[in-house]
Each structure stands twice: as structure tokens, then as C-alpha cells.
PDB file of C-alpha atoms in Angstrom:
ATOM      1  CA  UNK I 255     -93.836  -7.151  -6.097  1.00 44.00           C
ATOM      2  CA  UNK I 256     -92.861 -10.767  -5.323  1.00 42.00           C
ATOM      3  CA  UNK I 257     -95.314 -13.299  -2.959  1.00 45.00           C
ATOM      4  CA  UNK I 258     -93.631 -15.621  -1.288  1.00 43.00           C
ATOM      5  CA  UNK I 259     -95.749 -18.693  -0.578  1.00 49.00           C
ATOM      6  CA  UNK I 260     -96.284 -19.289   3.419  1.00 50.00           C
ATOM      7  CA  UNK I 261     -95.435 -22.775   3.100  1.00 48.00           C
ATOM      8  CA  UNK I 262     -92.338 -21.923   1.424  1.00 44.00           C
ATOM      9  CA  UNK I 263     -91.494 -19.379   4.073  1.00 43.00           C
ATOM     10  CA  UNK I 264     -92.440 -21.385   6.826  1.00 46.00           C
ATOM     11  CA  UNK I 265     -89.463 -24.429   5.120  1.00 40.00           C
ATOM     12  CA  UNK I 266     -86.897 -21.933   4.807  1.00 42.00           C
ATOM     13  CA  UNK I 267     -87.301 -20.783   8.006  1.00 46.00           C
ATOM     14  CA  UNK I 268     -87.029 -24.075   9.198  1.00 51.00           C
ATOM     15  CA  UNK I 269     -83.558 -24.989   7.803  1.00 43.00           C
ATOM     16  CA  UNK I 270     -82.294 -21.274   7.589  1.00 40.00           C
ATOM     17  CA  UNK I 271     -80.051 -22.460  10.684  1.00 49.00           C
ATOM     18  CA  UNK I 272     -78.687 -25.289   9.478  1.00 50.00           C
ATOM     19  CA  UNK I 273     -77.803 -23.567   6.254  1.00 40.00           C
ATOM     20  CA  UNK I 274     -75.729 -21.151   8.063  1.00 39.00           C
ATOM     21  CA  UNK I 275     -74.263 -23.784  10.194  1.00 49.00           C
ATOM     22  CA  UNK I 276     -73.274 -25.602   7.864  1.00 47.00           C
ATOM     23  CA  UNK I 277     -71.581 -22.461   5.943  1.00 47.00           C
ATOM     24  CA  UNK I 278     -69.951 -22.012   9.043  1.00 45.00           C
ATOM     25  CA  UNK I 279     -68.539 -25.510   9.486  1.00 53.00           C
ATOM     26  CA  UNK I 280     -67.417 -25.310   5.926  1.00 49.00           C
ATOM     27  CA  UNK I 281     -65.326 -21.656   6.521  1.00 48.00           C
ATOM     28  CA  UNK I 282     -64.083 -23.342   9.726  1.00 50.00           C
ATOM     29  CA  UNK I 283     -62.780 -26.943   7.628  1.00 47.00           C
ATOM     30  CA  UNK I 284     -61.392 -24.458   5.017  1.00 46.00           C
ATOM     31  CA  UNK I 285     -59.523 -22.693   7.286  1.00 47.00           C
ATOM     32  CA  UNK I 286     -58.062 -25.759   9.275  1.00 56.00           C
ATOM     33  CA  UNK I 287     -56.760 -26.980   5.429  1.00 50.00           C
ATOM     34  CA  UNK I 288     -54.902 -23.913   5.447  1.00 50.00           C
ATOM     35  CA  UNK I 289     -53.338 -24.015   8.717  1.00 50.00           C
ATOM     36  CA  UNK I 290     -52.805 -27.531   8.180  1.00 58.00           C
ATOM     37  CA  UNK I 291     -51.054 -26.799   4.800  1.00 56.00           C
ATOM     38  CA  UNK I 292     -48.946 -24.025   5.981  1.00 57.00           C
ATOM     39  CA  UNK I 293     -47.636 -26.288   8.939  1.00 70.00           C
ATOM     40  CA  UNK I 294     -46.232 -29.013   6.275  1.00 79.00           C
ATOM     41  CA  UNK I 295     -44.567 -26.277   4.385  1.00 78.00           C
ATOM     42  CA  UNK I 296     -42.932 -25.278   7.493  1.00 79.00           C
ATOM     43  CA  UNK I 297     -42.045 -28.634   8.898  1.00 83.00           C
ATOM     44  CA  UNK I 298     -40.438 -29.366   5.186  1.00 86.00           C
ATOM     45  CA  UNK I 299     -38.650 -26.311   4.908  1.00 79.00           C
ATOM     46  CA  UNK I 300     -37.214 -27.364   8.792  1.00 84.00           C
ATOM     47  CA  UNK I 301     -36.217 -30.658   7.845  1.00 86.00           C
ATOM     48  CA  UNK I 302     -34.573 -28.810   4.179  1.00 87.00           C
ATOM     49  CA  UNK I 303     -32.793 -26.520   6.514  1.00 85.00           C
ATOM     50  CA  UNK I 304     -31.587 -29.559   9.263  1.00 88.00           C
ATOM     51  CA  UNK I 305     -30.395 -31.587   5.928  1.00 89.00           C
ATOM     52  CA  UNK I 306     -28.107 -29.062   4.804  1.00 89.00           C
ATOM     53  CA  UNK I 307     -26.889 -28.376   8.626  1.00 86.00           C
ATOM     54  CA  UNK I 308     -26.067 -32.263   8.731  1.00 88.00           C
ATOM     55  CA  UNK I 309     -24.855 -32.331   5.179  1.00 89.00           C
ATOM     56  CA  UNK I 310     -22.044 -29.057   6.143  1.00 85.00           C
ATOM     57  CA  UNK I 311     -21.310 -30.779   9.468  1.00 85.00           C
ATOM     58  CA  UNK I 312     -20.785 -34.247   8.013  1.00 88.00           C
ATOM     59  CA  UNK I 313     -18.124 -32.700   5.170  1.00 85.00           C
ATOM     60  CA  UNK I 314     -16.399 -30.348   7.175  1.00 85.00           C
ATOM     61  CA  UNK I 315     -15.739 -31.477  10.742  1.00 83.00           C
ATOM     62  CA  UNK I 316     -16.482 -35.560  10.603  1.00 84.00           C
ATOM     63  CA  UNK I 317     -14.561 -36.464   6.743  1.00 83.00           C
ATOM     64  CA  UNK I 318     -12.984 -32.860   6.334  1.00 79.00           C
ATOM     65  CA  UNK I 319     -13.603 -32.771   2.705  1.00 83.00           C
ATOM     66  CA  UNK I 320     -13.862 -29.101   2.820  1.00 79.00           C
ATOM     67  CA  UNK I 321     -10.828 -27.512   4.281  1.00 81.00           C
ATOM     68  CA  UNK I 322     -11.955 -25.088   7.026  1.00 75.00           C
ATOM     69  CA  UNK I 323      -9.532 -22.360   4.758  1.00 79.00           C
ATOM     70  CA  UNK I 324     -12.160 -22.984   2.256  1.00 84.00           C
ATOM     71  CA  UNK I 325     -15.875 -23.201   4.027  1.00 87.00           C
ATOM     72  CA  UNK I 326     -15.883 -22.558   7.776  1.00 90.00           C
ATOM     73  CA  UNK I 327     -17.199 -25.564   9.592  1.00 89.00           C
ATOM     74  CA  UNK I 328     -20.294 -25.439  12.268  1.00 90.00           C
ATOM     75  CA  UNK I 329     -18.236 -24.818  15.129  1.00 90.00           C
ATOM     76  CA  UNK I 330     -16.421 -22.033  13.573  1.00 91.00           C
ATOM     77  CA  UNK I 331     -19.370 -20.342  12.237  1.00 92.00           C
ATOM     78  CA  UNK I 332     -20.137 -20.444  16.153  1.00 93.00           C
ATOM     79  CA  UNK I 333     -17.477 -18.980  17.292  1.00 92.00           C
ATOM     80  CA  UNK I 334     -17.078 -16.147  14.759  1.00 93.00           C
ATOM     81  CA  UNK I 335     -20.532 -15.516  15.277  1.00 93.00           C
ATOM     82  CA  UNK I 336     -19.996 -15.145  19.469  1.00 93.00           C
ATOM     83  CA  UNK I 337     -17.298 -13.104  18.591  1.00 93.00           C
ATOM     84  CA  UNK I 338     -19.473 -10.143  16.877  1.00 92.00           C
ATOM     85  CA  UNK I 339     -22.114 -10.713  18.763  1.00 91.00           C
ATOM     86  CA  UNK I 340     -19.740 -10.564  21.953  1.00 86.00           C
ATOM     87  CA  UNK I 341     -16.557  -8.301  21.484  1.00 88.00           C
ATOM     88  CA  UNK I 342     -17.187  -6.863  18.171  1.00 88.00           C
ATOM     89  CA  UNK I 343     -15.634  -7.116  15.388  1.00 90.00           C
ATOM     90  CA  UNK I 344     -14.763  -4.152  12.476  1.00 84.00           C
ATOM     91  CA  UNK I 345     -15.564  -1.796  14.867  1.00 85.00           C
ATOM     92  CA  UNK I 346     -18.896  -3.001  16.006  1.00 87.00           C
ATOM     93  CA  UNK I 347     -21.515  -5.486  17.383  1.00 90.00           C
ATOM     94  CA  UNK I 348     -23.591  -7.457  15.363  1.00 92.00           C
ATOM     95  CA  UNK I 349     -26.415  -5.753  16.242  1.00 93.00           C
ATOM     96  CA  UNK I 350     -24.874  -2.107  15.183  1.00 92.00           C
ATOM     97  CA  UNK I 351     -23.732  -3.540  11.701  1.00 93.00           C
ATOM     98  CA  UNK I 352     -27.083  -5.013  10.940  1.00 93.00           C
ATOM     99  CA  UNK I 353     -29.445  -1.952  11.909  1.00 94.00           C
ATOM    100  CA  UNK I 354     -26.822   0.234   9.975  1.00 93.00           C
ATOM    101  CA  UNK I 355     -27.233  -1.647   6.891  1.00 93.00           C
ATOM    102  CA  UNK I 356     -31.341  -2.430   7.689  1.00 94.00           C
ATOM    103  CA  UNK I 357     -31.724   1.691   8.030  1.00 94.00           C
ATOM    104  CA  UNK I 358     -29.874   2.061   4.367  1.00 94.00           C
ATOM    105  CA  UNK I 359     -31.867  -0.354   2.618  1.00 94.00           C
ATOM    106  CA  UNK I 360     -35.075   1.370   4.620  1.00 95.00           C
ATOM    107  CA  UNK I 361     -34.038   4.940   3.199  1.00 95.00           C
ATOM    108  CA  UNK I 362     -32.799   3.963  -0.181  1.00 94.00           C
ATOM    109  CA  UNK I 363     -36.375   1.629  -0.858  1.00 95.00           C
ATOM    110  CA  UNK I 364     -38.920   4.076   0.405  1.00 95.00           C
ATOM    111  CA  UNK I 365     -37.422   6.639  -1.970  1.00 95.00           C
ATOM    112  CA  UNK I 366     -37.794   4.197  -4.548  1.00 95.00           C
ATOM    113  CA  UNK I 367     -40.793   3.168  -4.118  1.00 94.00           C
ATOM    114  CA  UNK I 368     -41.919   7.203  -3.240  1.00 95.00           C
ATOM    115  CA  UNK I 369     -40.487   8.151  -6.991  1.00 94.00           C
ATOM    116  CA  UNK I 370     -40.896   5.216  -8.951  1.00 93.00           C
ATOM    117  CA  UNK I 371     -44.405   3.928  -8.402  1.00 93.00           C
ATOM    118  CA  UNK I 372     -45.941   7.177  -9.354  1.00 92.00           C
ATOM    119  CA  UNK I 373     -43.973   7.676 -12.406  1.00 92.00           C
ATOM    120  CA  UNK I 374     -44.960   4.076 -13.718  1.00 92.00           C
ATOM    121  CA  UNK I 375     -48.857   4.350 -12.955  1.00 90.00           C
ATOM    122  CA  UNK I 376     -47.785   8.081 -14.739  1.00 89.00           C
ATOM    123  CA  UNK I 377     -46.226   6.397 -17.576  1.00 90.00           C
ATOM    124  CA  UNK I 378     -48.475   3.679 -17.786  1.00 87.00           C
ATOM    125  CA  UNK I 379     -51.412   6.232 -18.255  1.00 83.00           C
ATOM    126  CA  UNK I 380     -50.233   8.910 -20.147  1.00 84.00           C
ATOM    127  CA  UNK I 381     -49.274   8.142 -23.871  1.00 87.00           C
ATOM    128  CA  UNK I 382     -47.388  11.674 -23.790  1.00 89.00           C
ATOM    129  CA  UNK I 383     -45.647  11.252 -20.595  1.00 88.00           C
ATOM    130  CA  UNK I 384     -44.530   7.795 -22.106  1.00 87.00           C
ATOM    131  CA  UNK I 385     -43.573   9.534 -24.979  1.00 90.00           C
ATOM    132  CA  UNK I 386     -41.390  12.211 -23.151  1.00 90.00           C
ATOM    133  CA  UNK I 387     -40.136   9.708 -20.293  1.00 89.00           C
ATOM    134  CA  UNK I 388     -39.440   6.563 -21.642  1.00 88.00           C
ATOM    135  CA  UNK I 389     -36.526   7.444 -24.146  1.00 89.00           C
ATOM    136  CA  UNK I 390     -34.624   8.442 -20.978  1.00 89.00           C
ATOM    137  CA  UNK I 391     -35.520   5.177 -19.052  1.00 88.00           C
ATOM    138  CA  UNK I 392     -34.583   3.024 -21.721  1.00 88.00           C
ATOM    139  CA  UNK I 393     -30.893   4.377 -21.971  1.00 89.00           C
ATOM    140  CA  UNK I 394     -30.685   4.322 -18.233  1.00 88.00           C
ATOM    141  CA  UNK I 395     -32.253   0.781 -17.313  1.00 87.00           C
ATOM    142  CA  UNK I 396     -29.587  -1.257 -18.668  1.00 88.00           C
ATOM    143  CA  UNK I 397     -26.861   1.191 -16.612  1.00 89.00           C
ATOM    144  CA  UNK I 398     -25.938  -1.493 -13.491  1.00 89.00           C
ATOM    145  CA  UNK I 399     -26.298   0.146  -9.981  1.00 87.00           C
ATOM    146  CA  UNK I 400     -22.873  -0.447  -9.167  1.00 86.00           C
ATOM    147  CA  UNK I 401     -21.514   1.732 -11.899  1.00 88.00           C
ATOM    148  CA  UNK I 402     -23.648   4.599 -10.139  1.00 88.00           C
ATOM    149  CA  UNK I 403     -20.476   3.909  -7.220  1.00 87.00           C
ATOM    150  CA  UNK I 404     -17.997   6.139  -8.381  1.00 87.00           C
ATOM    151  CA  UNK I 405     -20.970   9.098  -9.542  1.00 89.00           C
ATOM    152  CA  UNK I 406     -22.398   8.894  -6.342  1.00 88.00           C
ATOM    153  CA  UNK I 407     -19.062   8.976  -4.134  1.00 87.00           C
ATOM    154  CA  UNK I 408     -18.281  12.360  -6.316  1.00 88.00           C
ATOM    155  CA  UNK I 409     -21.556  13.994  -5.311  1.00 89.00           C
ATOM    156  CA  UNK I 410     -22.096  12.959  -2.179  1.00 87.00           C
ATOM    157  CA  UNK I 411     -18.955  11.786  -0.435  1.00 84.00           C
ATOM    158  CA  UNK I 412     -18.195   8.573   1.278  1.00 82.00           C
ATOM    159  CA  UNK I 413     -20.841   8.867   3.692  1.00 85.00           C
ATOM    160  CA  UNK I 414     -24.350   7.596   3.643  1.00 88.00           C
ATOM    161  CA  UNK I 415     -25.936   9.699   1.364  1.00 90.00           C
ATOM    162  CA  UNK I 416     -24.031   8.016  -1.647  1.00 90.00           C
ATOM    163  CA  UNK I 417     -24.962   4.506  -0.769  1.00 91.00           C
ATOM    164  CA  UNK I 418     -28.479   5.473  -0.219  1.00 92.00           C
ATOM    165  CA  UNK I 419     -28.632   6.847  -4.130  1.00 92.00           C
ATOM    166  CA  UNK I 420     -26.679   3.511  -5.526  1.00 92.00           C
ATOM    167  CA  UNK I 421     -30.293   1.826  -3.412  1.00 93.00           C
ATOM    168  CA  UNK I 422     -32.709   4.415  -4.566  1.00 94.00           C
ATOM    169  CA  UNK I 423     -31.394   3.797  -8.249  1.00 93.00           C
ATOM    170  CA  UNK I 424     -31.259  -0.309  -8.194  1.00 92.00           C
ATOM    171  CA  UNK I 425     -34.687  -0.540  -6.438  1.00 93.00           C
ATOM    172  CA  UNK I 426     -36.417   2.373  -8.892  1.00 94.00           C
ATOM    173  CA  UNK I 427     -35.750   0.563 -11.678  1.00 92.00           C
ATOM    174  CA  UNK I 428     -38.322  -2.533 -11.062  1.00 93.00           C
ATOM    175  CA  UNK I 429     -40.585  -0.403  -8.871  1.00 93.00           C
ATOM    176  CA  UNK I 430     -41.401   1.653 -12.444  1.00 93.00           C
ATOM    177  CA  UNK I 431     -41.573  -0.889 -14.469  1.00 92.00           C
ATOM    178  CA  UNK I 432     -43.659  -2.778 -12.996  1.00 93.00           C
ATOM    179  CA  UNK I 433     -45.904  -0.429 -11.775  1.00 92.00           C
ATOM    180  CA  UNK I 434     -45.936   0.865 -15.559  1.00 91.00           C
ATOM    181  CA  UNK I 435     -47.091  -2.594 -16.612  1.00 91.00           C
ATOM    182  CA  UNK I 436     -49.373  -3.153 -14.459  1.00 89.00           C
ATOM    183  CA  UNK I 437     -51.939   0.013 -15.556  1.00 88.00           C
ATOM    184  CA  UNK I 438     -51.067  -1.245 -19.042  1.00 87.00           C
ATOM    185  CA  UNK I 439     -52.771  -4.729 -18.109  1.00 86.00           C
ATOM    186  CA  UNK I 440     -55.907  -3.706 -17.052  1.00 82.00           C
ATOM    187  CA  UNK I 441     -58.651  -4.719 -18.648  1.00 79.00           C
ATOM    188  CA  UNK I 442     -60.125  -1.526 -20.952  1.00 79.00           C
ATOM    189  CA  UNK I 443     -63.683  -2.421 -20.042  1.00 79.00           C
ATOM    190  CA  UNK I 444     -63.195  -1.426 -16.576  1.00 76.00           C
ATOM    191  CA  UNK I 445     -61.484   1.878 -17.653  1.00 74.00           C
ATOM    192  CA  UNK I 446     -64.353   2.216 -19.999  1.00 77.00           C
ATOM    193  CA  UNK I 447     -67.036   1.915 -17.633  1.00 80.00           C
ATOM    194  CA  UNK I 448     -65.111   4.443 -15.015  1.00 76.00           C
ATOM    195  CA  UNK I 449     -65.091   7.068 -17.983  1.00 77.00           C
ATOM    196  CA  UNK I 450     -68.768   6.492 -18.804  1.00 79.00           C
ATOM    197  CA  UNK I 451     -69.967   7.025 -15.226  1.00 77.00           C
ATOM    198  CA  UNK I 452     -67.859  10.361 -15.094  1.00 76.00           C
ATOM    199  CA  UNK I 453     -65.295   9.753 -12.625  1.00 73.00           C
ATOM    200  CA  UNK I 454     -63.164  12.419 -12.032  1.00 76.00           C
ATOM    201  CA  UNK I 455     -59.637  12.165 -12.739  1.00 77.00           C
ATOM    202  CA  UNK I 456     -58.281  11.620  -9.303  1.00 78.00           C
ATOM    203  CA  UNK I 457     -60.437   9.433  -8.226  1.00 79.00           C
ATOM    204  CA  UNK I 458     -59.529   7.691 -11.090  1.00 79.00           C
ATOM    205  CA  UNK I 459     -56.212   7.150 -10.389  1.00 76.00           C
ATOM    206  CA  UNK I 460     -56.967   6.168  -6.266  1.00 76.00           C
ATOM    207  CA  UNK I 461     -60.068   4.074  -7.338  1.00 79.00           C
ATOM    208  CA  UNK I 462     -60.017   2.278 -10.114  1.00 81.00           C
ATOM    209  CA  UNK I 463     -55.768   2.446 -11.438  1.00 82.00           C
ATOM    210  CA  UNK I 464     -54.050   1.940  -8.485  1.00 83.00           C
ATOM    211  CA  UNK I 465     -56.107  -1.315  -7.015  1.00 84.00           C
ATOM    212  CA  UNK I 466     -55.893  -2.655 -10.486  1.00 85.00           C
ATOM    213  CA  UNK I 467     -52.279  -2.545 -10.943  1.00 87.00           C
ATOM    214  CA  UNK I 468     -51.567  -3.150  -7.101  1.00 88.00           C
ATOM    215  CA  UNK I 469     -50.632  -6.773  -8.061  1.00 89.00           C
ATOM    216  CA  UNK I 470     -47.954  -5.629 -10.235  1.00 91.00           C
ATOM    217  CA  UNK I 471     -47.037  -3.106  -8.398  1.00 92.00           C
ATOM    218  CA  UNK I 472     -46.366  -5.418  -5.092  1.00 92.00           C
ATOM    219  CA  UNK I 473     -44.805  -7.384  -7.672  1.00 91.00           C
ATOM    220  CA  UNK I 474     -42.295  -4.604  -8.368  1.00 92.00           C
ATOM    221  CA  UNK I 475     -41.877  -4.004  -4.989  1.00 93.00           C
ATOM    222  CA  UNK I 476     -40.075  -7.474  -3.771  1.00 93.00           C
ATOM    223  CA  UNK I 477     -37.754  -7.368  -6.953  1.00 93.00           C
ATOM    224  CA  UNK I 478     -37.004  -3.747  -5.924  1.00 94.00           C
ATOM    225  CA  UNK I 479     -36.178  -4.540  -2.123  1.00 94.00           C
ATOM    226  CA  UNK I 480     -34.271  -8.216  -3.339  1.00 92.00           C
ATOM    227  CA  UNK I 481     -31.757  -5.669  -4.992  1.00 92.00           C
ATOM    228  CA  UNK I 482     -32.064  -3.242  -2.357  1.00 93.00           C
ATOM    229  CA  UNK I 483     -30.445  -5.508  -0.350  1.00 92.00           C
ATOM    230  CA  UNK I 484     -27.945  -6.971  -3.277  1.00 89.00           C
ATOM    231  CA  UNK I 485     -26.742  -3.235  -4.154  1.00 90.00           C
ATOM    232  CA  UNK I 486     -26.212  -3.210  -0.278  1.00 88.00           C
ATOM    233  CA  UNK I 487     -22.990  -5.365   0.503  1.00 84.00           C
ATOM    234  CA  UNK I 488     -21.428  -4.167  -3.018  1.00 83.00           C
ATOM    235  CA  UNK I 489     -21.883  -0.435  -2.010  1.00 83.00           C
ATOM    236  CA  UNK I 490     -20.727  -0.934   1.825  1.00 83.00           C
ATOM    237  CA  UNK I 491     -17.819  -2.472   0.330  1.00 74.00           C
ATOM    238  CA  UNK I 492     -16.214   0.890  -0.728  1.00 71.00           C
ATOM    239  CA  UNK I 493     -15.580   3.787   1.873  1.00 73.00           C
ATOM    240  CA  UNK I 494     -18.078   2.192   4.290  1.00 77.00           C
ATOM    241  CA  UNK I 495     -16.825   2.282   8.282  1.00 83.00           C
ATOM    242  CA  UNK I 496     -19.796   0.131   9.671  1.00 89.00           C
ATOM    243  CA  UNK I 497     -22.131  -2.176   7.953  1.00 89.00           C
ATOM    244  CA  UNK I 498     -22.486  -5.727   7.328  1.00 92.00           C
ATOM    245  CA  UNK I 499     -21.233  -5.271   4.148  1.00 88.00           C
ATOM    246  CA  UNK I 500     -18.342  -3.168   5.663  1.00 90.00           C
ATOM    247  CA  UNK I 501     -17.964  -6.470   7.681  1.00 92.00           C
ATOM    248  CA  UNK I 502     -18.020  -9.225   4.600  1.00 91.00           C
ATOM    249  CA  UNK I 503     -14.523  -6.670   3.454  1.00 88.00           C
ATOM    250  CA  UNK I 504     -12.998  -6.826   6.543  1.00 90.00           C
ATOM    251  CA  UNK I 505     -13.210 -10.375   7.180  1.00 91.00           C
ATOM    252  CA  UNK I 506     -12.478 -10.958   3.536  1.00 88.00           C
ATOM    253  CA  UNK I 507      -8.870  -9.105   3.790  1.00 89.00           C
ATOM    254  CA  UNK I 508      -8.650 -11.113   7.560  1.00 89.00           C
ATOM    255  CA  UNK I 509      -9.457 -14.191   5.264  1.00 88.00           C
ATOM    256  CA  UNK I 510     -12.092 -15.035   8.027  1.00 91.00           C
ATOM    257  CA  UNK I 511     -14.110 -17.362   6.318  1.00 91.00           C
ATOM    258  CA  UNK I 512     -16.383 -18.153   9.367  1.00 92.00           C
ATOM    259  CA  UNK I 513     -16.747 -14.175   9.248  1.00 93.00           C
ATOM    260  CA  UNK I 514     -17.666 -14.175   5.814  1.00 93.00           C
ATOM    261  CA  UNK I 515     -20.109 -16.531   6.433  1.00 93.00           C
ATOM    262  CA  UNK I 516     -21.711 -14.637   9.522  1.00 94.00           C
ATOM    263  CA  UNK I 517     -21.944 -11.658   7.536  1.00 93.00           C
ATOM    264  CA  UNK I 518     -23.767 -13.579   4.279  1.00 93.00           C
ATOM    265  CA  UNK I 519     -26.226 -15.376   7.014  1.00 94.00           C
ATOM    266  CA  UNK I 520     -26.786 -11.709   8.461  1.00 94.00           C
ATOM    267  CA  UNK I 521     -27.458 -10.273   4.916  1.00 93.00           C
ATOM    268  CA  UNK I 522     -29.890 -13.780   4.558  1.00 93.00           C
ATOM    269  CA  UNK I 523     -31.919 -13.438   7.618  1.00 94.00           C
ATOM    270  CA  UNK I 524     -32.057  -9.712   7.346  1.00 94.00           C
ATOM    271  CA  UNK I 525     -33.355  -9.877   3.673  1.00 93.00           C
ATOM    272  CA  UNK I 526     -36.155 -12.379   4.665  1.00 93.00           C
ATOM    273  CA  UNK I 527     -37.236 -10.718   7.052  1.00 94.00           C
ATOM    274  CA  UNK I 528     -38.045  -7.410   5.388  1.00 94.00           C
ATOM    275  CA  UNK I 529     -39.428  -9.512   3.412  1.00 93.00           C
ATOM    276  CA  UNK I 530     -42.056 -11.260   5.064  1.00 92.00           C
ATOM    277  CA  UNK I 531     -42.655  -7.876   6.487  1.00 93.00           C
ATOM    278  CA  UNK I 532     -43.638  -6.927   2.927  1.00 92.00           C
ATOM    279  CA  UNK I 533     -45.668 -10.188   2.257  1.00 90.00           C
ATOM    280  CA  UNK I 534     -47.928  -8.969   5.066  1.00 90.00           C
ATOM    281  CA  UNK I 535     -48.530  -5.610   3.884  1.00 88.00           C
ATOM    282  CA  UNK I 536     -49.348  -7.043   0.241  1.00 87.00           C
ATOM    283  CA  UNK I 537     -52.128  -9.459   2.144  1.00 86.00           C
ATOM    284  CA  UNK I 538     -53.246  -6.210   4.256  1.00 84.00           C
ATOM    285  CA  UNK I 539     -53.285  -4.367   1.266  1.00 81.00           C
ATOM    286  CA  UNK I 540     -55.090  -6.717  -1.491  1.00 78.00           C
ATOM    287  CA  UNK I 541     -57.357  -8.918   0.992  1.00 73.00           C
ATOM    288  CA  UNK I 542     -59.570  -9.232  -1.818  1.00 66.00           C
ATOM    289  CA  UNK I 543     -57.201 -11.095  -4.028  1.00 62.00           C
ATOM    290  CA  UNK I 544     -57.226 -14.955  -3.627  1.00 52.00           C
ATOM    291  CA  UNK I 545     -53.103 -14.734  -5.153  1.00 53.00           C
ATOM    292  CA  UNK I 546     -51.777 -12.683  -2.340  1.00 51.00           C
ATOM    293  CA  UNK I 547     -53.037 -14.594   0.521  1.00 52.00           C
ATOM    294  CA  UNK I 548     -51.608 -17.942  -0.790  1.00 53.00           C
TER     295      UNK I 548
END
């Protein structure tokens, strides 16, 4: 049993208060320095994106350096891009070629990340199923996506279903191996310690594997939807009727450069955002590491 003097009570008591003020005050400075921080790197990344604006303008409408046959200048990115957005243009709006393409890169990433994740943590945790699996992988890793194309048009047509495999197969690749890496990485002690206190194999896996390798894993995850979104445009540019990819071919036998740039912007902005949407489910999802919410 431990006696705790009265006096000594009687001072903590006394600046108990301020102690948690002042824990308070430091939380609240802490996150001000954040918020403070993360409005610089927005105001820089602004005045990056302005620069370039002025630095296209200035070579392609005030010296003309840049032939407009080469690089489309501001005003006809403008118009090209009130053109889709208004009339259409390869069949479509704007808006219909970018959720077309957005729904393919959906389909094809959550099947790779649905297949691939578990295999790697599966890999990564099983010597045999290493053993049995990895042989296979290794031949087929260095295969690029796009050579899947032609495969893919003879099993499944023209249609969707074959650009949605050329996806699956570009994003699966990083979604395994990093997933697969990251159960090799942790630390034995804590697998140790997990076997010692009898945890049952399942839990196992949900507990202790998974959270450890999440990092890696998330990791995996924005390489996997970066070429989700590369194996995209090349796979909408064969037998593809809508798409923003569709559009890049169109405009590139139109030679539309101010198309071609509307389309590239589209793939841009479109890529970010899924993005970003992923950068918020990695801070949902590993709140307890310091990494993820920087």
C-alpha cells in the first residue's frame, strides 16, 4: 500500500488545474503549428501553380515561342475545355468521360486490393505458401500491364470487362508486394510475445499482422491506384467508345492539342483526387501512427 503525505496531497491538488491547463494550452499551440504549417504548404503550392500559369501564358500567347500546333495556349485550353464541358465532344460530356473512366479505375483497384493484400500478408506469413506462390509471381511481375491488352480483349471482348483486368493486374502487382513486405518487417518480438500469450490464429492475423504491416500495406496501395490510373488512358486507347482516355485518341487523330491537354488535366485532377481520398482513409485507419498524419 502507498501513503501519500497530506501535505503533498493538499500541493498537488493545488496546481492539479494549472497542470492540465497548461497541457491544454500546449495541445491547442501544437495544433495551431499545424494548421499554420499546412496553410504555407498550400499558399506555396498556389503561388507554384500561378508561376507555371504565367510562365505558359507568357510563352505561348505574349512571345509565341511555343506554336499553338505544338502546346495549346491558355485561351485555347479554355475553349476546348467549354467545348466538352458544353457540346460534347467524342461522343460525350466531360462529366460522362470522367465518371466512366473514375468507375474503371474504382472496379479494377478494389479487386486489386480484394486479391492482392491477402495473398501478400498470406505470403508474407507462410514460408510454404511463399514457397508454392512466389515462383509464379516472379515470372509474372516483370510482364507490363499493357501486354495483358491483347489477352484480355480475347477473353473478354472490347467492352469493360477487359480494361478492368489490364487495372486489376497493374494495381495487384504493388498491392502484394508490399503487403508481403510489410509482415516480413515486423519486428519478431512482437510475433513472439502474441505466440507466447496463445493467440489464436485469426486473431493473429486481424490483431497483431495486419496493424503491423498496415503502413506498408497503405504504402502499396497509392503505388497500386498511381498505375491504376496510368494503365487507364493506355487501355481506353484501344476499342474504348467513352472515356477520357477514349478522348486523349480522339483528339490526338483531330490533332487537338488543347483537347489533349483537357483530357491529361482531367486524368491529373481525377488522379489526385482519389488520392487524397485515400490519404484520408490511411489517417482514419492508422490514427495512431505519427507518419500518416503528417
Amino acid at each position: 500500500m502507498v501513503y501519500i503525505d497530506q501535505a503533498e496531497f493538499a500541493l498537488t491538488s493545488q496546481f492539479l488545474p494549472e497542470i492540465v491547463n497548461e497541457s491544454a494550452r500546449i495541445k491547442c499551440v501544437a495544433s495551431r503549428g499545424t494548421a499554420v504549417m499546412l496553410g504555407r504548404r498550400t499558399w506555396i503550392g498556389l503561388a507554384t501553380v500561378l508561376a507555371l500559369v504565367a510562365i505558359w501564358f507568357l510563352l505561348t500567347t505574349v512571345t509565341g515561342m511555343v506554336s499553338g500546333g505544338r502546346f495549346p495556349s491558355p485561351a485555347e485550353f479554355w475553349a476546348s475545355f467549354r467545348q466538352i464541358t458544353g457540346r460534347g465532344y467524342a461522343g460525350g460530356d466531360l462529366l460522362q468521360h470522367a465518371l466512366h473512366s473514375l468507375k474503371l479505375v474504382v472496379m479494377g483497384f478494389a479487386v486489386a486490393v480484394a486479391t492482392g493484400v491477402p495473398l501478400g500478408l498470406w505470403m508474407g506469413w507462410s514460408r510454404k505458401v511463399e514457397a508454392a506462390i512466389n515462383p509464379v509471381f516472379l515470372v509474372i511481375r516483370p510482364i507490363p500491364p499493357l501486354a495483358w491488352i491483347p489477352l484480355a480483349i480475347l477473353w473478354l471482348g472490347l467492352g469493360d470487362a477487359a480494361k478492368i483486368m489490364v487495372i486489376w493486374f497493374s494495381a495487384f502487382v504493388p498491392s502484394v508486394i508490399n503487403s508481403f513486405t510489410g509482415v516480413r518487417t515486423i519486428d519478431r518480438p512482437i510475433l513472439e510475445a502474441a505466440r507466447m500469450l496463445g493467440t489464436p490464429r485469426w486473431r493473429m492475423v486481424t490483431e497483431v499482422i495486419a496493424p503491423a504491416a498496415a503502413p506498408m500495406i497503405f504504402t502499396g496501395l497509392r503505388l497500386s491506384l498511381q498505375a491504376s490510373w496510368t494503365t487507364l488512358v493506355a487501355a481506353e486507347l484501344v476499342g474504348a467508345l467513352v472515356g477520357v482516355g477514349f478522348v486523349l485518341n480522339m483528339a490526338q487523330q483531330d490533332l487537338y492539342p488543347g483537347m489533349i491537354l483537357v483530357g491529361m488535366v482531367t486524368v491529373g485532377m481525377l488522379g489526385w483526387g482519389t488520392t487524397k481520398l485515400l490519404a484520408m482513409a490511411e489517417q482514419h485507419a492508422l490514427a495512431w501512427n505519427v507518419a500518416a498524419r503528417d
